[in-house]
Amino acid sequence: MNSVSGMTLKGVKAVAVEVEVEITGGLFNISVVGLPDAAVREARERVRAALRSVGITLRGRVAINLAPADIPKEGALLDLAIAVGIASVQGGVRVKKPSLFIGELALDGRLRKVRGAVPAAFLAVEKGWDLYIPEENAAEVSLVEGVSAWKVRSLGELFAHLRNEIELPAVEHCEADYAPPQADPDFADIKGQSVAKRALEIAAAGHHNILLVGSPGSGKTLLARALKGILPPLSDKELMEVLLLRSTVGDSASSVRERPFRSVHHTASAVALCGGGTTLRPGEISLASRGVLFLDEFPEFTRDVLEALRQPLEDGQITVSRASGSVVYPAKVLMVAACNPCPCGYSGDPVERCTCSPSALERYRRRLSGPILDRIDLHLSIPRLLPEELVSLEGKCGESSAEVAERVRRAREIQTMRWSRYGIGSNSEIPEKLLRRNITLSPEVKGFLLQALNRVRLSGRGLSRILKVSRTIADLDAAEDIRLEHIAEALSYREGEALSWMKS
C-alpha cells in the first residue's frame, strides 16, 4: 500500500486528503471509498485511461481510500493524486518529497484546469509541501507568496519528472499590478448629479451601503457603475481573499488589484445570492466581497432574498448551512441598491404622471422592511436631469474619477491609521463599543443631533450609522473632530426625499 496527498474544498479552504492505494490479486476492479461524490467515482475510468496512455495497465483489485473518510470529496481535483498513488504502487514512480497533487485528467493523460488552485497553494505553503498543478492554473498560483509549485501538462511529463528524467517548469512568483482602476464610466462623463456624486464619494471613503431612488432614466445604474472607479486598489490581504473566492468557483484570476463589481438580477434566488447548493459554493454576495454588490430593482427581489441580506450586511460574512455541514464565506461588500419610487416609476416625477393606485403604492413600499433599510447608511433621491442638461454637448461635467479617487484614498489612509490596531479597515466596520469610546461630540453638535433625532425616526442602529457616516465626512475634510456640518450632511442622507416615499 502507498499514499500520496490530494485535496478537496470546504468553503474557500483546502482540506488535505490522503489517497491510499492497495492493489491485490483477483479479477480487475477499482473501488473508491471515503465519501466520494459522482465526479470522484467517475475518476476511476479517467485515471485508468490516462494511465494506459503512459504504458501502465491496471490488473487485479485496486482499492482507493480517501482519508479522512468523514469529509465529503467532490469534483475532479483528486484525479492526479489517484493516478500518482496507483503509479507509485504499480508503475515504478516514487514521490520523494511531501507533495500535493491536483488536476483533472483527460483520457489521453493531459491535465485540465481545476477550481481551487489558490486554496491548494495556501495549503501547500502551510504544510511546507511542493505543489503540482495543471499549467492553466499557474497564473493564479503565481500570485501566492512562498509557494513551491510546478506546472504539469500531462501525466507522462509528471512521471518523467518524478523519475528524475526531466525537470518541470516552476511557477514563478509575480506581484499583482498596482495599475489604477479604469473608471468606466468616469465621473466627469456623468452630466449633473453633483449630490449623487458626493454621496458616492462618501460611500467609497467609508465603505457605506447606499440606496438610490429615482425614476427610470435618471442615471442610477450609471452612477452605481461609476463607483468602482473611485475605490482604492485591493491591498495584499484583500487581494488574497478575492483570489481565494474566484479560484473556488473557477473564475480566472486577475493580477490587477481591481475591486469586484457584481450586478445581480432581481430574479436571483437566495442560493444564488448567498451561496449554497448541493455542493456548497459561494454566492454573489461573497464573490463581491471587498468590492461592489449592485442590486437593481431592489424591491423586486423576493422577500427571502432581501431578508437573507441582514447577516452579511451587519457582520461582513455569511454562514451557509446544509446537512453536510456549514461554511462561513466572507461578504464584506459595499452594497448599492437602486429602485424606482413606485411600480410605474414616476411617483413624484416633475414630468411624467404616476399611474399607480394607493394600494399598489402601499404594497410596493412594504417590500422593503425596516431592518433592511436600517442597514443602509445613505439614502439618496436621484432627480431626472432637465432637458437643457441632457442636450448639452460639453465634454466634461465636474471632477474626474481620478480626482475623487485621490480624496477617497487619503480618507481611507486616515481610517487605517486610526483603526488598524483593532483590525478594522473602514468607518463602516466600527463596532458599537469602539464608536462610543472614540468619537467625541461638542455640546453644540450634541444639541443639534438631539433635535434631529426628535424629528427623524431613527433606531439605535440608525444613530450609529449617522455617526459613522459623519466620521467619514470629517475624514474627507481631514478634520480631527466631527463638526456640526458633518452631522448635518450625514442626516440629510437619512431624512431626505429618498425615504419620504417609504414613510408616507
CSV table of C-alpha atoms in Angstrom, one decimal, residues 52-263:
chain,number,residue,atom,x,y,z
A,52,ARG,CA,-2.9,3.3,-20.1
A,53,SER,CA,-1.8,6.3,-22.2
A,54,VAL,CA,1.6,6.3,-20.4
A,55,GLY,CA,2.0,2.5,-20.6
A,56,ILE,CA,0.6,1.4,-17.2
A,57,THR,CA,-2.1,-1.2,-17.5
A,58,LEU,CA,-4.1,-1.9,-14.3
A,59,ARG,CA,-4.6,-5.5,-13.2
A,60,GLY,CA,-6.2,-7.1,-10.1
A,61,ARG,CA,-8.3,-5.4,-7.4
A,62,VAL,CA,-7.5,-1.7,-6.9
A,63,ALA,CA,-8.7,-0.3,-3.6
A,64,ILE,CA,-8.5,3.5,-3.2
A,65,ASN,CA,-9.2,5.1,0.2
A,66,LEU,CA,-9.7,8.9,0.6
A,67,ALA,CA,-8.9,9.9,4.1
A,68,PRO,CA,-10.3,11.4,6.3
A,69,ALA,CA,-13.3,9.4,5.5
A,70,ASP,CA,-15.9,11.7,7.2
A,71,ILE,CA,-15.2,14.7,4.8
A,72,PRO,CA,-17.2,14.7,1.5
A,73,LYS,CA,-14.9,14.7,-1.5
A,74,GLU,CA,-16.1,16.5,-4.7
A,75,GLY,CA,-15.1,17.3,-8.2
A,76,ALA,CA,-12.1,16.1,-10.3
A,77,LEU,CA,-9.5,17.6,-8.0
A,78,LEU,CA,-8.3,14.2,-6.9
A,79,ASP,CA,-7.7,12.7,-10.4
A,80,LEU,CA,-4.0,13.4,-10.4
A,81,ALA,CA,-3.4,12.3,-6.8
A,82,ILE,CA,-5.2,9.0,-7.5
A,83,ALA,CA,-3.1,8.4,-10.7
A,84,VAL,CA,0.2,9.1,-8.9
A,85,GLY,CA,-0.9,6.9,-6.0
A,86,ILE,CA,-1.6,3.9,-8.3
A,87,ALA,CA,1.7,4.6,-10.3
A,88,SER,CA,3.7,4.6,-7.1
A,89,VAL,CA,2.4,1.1,-6.3
A,90,GLN,CA,2.5,-0.4,-9.8
A,91,GLY,CA,4.3,1.9,-12.2
A,92,GLY,CA,7.7,2.5,-10.6
A,93,VAL,CA,7.1,6.1,-9.7
A,94,ARG,CA,8.4,7.4,-6.4
A,95,VAL,CA,7.3,10.7,-4.6
A,96,LYS,CA,10.5,11.6,-2.7
A,97,LYS,CA,9.3,14.9,-1.1
A,98,PRO,CA,6.0,15.7,0.6
A,99,SER,CA,3.9,17.0,-2.3
A,100,LEU,CA,0.3,18.0,-3.1
A,101,PHE,CA,-1.1,16.9,-6.4
A,102,ILE,CA,-4.2,18.5,-8.0
A,103,GLY,CA,-5.6,18.3,-11.5
A,104,GLU,CA,-8.3,16.7,-13.7
A,105,LEU,CA,-7.1,14.1,-16.2
A,106,ALA,CA,-8.2,13.7,-19.8
A,107,LEU,CA,-8.3,10.2,-21.3
A,108,ASP,CA,-5.1,10.8,-23.1
A,109,GLY,CA,-3.2,11.9,-20.0
A,110,ARG,CA,-3.4,15.6,-20.4
A,111,LEU,CA,-4.1,17.8,-17.3
A,112,ARG,CA,-7.1,20.1,-17.3
A,113,LYS,CA,-7.6,23.2,-15.3
A,114,VAL,CA,-9.4,22.8,-11.9
A,115,ARG,CA,-11.0,25.2,-9.5
A,116,GLY,CA,-9.4,25.6,-6.1
A,117,ALA,CA,-5.8,26.0,-7.1
A,118,VAL,CA,-5.3,29.1,-4.9
A,119,PRO,CA,-6.6,27.4,-1.7
A,120,ALA,CA,-4.4,24.4,-2.6
A,121,ALA,CA,-1.4,26.8,-2.8
A,122,PHE,CA,-2.2,28.2,0.6
A,123,LEU,CA,-2.4,24.6,2.0
A,124,ALA,CA,1.0,23.7,0.4
A,125,VAL,CA,2.6,26.8,1.9
A,126,GLU,CA,1.1,26.0,5.3
A,127,LYS,CA,2.3,22.3,5.2
A,128,GLY,CA,5.7,23.1,3.5
A,129,TRP,CA,4.8,20.8,0.6
A,130,ASP,CA,5.6,21.0,-3.1
A,131,LEU,CA,2.6,21.6,-5.3
A,132,TYR,CA,1.9,20.1,-8.7
A,133,ILE,CA,-0.8,21.8,-10.7
A,134,PRO,CA,-2.1,22.0,-14.3
A,135,GLU,CA,-0.3,24.5,-16.5
A,136,GLU,CA,-3.6,26.5,-16.9
A,137,ASN,CA,-3.7,27.2,-13.1
A,138,ALA,CA,-0.2,28.6,-13.0
A,139,ALA,CA,-1.2,32.3,-13.4
A,140,GLU,CA,-3.4,32.4,-10.3
A,141,VAL,CA,-1.0,30.3,-8.2
A,142,SER,CA,1.9,32.6,-9.1
A,143,LEU,CA,0.3,35.4,-7.0
A,144,VAL,CA,0.6,33.4,-3.8
A,145,GLU,CA,3.8,34.2,-2.0
A,146,GLY,CA,6.1,31.4,-0.7
A,147,VAL,CA,4.6,28.5,-2.7
A,148,SER,CA,6.9,26.0,-4.4
A,149,ALA,CA,4.8,24.9,-7.4
A,150,TRP,CA,5.4,23.1,-10.6
A,151,LYS,CA,3.5,23.3,-13.9
A,152,VAL,CA,2.3,20.0,-15.3
A,153,ARG,CA,0.9,19.5,-18.9
A,154,SER,CA,0.5,15.7,-18.9
A,155,LEU,CA,0.7,12.6,-16.8
A,156,GLY,CA,3.7,11.3,-18.7
A,157,GLU,CA,5.6,14.5,-18.2
A,158,LEU,CA,4.9,14.3,-14.4
A,159,PHE,CA,6.0,10.7,-14.2
A,160,ALA,CA,9.2,11.5,-16.1
A,161,HIS,CA,9.9,14.3,-13.6
A,162,LEU,CA,9.3,12.1,-10.6
A,163,ARG,CA,11.8,9.6,-12.1
A,164,ASN,CA,14.4,12.4,-12.4
A,165,GLU,CA,14.3,12.2,-16.2
A,166,ILE,CA,13.2,15.8,-16.9
A,167,GLU,CA,12.8,19.0,-14.9
A,168,LEU,CA,9.3,20.5,-14.8
A,169,PRO,CA,9.0,24.3,-15.2
A,170,ALA,CA,8.5,26.0,-11.8
A,171,VAL,CA,5.7,28.5,-11.1
A,172,GLU,CA,7.5,31.9,-10.6
A,173,HIS,CA,6.0,34.3,-8.1
A,174,CYS,CA,4.8,37.6,-9.5
A,175,GLU,CA,3.4,40.7,-7.8
A,176,ALA,CA,-0.1,41.9,-8.6
A,177,ASP,CA,-0.2,45.1,-10.7
A,178,TYR,CA,-0.8,48.3,-8.9
A,179,ALA,CA,-2.3,50.0,-12.0
A,180,PRO,CA,-5.1,52.4,-11.1
A,181,PRO,CA,-8.6,51.2,-11.7
A,182,GLN,CA,-10.2,52.0,-15.1
A,183,ALA,CA,-13.1,54.3,-14.5
A,184,ASP,CA,-15.9,53.3,-16.9
A,185,PRO,CA,-18.0,55.5,-16.8
A,186,ASP,CA,-15.9,58.3,-15.4
A,187,PHE,CA,-17.4,60.8,-13.0
A,188,ALA,CA,-16.5,63.6,-15.5
A,189,ASP,CA,-18.7,62.0,-18.1
A,190,ILE,CA,-21.8,61.9,-16.0
A,191,LYS,CA,-24.0,65.0,-16.5
A,192,GLY,CA,-25.2,66.8,-13.4
A,193,GLN,CA,-26.0,64.7,-10.3
A,194,SER,CA,-23.5,66.6,-8.1
A,195,VAL,CA,-25.3,65.5,-4.9
A,196,ALA,CA,-25.2,61.8,-6.0
A,197,LYS,CA,-21.5,62.0,-6.9
A,198,ARG,CA,-20.8,63.4,-3.4
A,199,ALA,CA,-22.8,60.6,-1.8
A,200,LEU,CA,-20.9,58.0,-3.8
A,201,GLU,CA,-17.6,59.6,-2.7
A,202,ILE,CA,-18.7,59.3,1.0
A,203,ALA,CA,-19.8,55.7,0.3
A,204,ALA,CA,-16.4,54.8,-1.2
A,205,ALA,CA,-14.4,56.6,1.5
A,206,GLY,CA,-16.1,54.8,4.4
A,207,HIS,CA,-17.4,51.7,2.8
A,208,HIS,CA,-21.0,52.7,3.4
A,209,ASN,CA,-24.0,51.0,1.8
A,210,ILE,CA,-26.2,53.3,-0.4
A,211,LEU,CA,-29.7,53.3,-1.7
A,212,LEU,CA,-30.5,55.2,-4.9
A,213,VAL,CA,-34.2,56.0,-5.6
A,214,GLY,CA,-35.2,57.6,-8.8
A,215,SER,CA,-37.5,57.4,-11.9
A,216,PRO,CA,-36.4,55.4,-15.0
A,217,GLY,CA,-33.6,57.0,-16.9
A,218,SER,CA,-32.4,59.2,-14.0
A,219,GLY,CA,-28.9,57.6,-14.1
A,220,LYS,CA,-29.0,55.2,-11.1
A,221,THR,CA,-27.2,52.3,-12.9
A,222,LEU,CA,-24.7,54.7,-14.5
A,223,LEU,CA,-23.8,56.1,-11.0
A,224,ALA,CA,-23.5,52.6,-9.5
A,225,ARG,CA,-21.1,51.5,-12.2
A,226,ALA,CA,-19.0,54.7,-11.7
A,227,LEU,CA,-18.5,53.9,-8.0
A,228,LYS,CA,-16.0,51.1,-8.9
A,229,GLY,CA,-13.7,53.7,-10.5
A,230,ILE,CA,-13.2,55.7,-7.3
A,231,LEU,CA,-12.5,52.8,-4.9
A,232,PRO,CA,-8.8,52.3,-3.8
A,233,PRO,CA,-6.9,49.3,-5.2
A,234,LEU,CA,-7.1,46.0,-3.3
A,235,SER,CA,-4.4,45.6,-0.5
A,236,ASP,CA,-2.3,42.4,-0.4
A,237,LYS,CA,-4.7,40.8,2.2
A,238,GLU,CA,-7.8,41.8,0.3
A,239,LEU,CA,-6.3,40.5,-3.0
A,240,MET,CA,-5.7,37.1,-1.5
A,241,GLU,CA,-9.3,36.9,-0.2
A,242,VAL,CA,-10.6,37.8,-3.6
A,243,LEU,CA,-8.3,35.3,-5.3
A,244,LEU,CA,-9.5,32.5,-2.9
A,245,LEU,CA,-13.1,33.2,-3.8
A,246,ARG,CA,-12.5,33.4,-7.5
A,247,SER,CA,-10.4,30.3,-7.6
A,248,THR,CA,-13.1,28.4,-5.5
A,249,VAL,CA,-15.7,28.9,-8.3
A,250,GLY,CA,-13.2,28.5,-11.1
A,251,ASP,CA,-13.1,32.1,-12.3
A,252,SER,CA,-9.9,33.3,-14.0
A,253,ALA,CA,-7.8,35.2,-11.5
A,254,SER,CA,-6.6,38.7,-12.5
A,255,SER,CA,-3.2,40.1,-11.5
A,256,VAL,CA,-4.8,43.6,-11.3
A,257,ARG,CA,-5.8,44.9,-7.9
A,258,GLU,CA,-9.2,45.9,-9.2
A,259,ARG,CA,-12.2,45.5,-6.9
A,260,PRO,CA,-15.0,43.1,-7.9
A,261,PHE,CA,-18.3,44.5,-9.3
A,262,ARG,CA,-21.2,42.1,-9.3
A,263,SER,CA,-24.6,43.1,-10.7
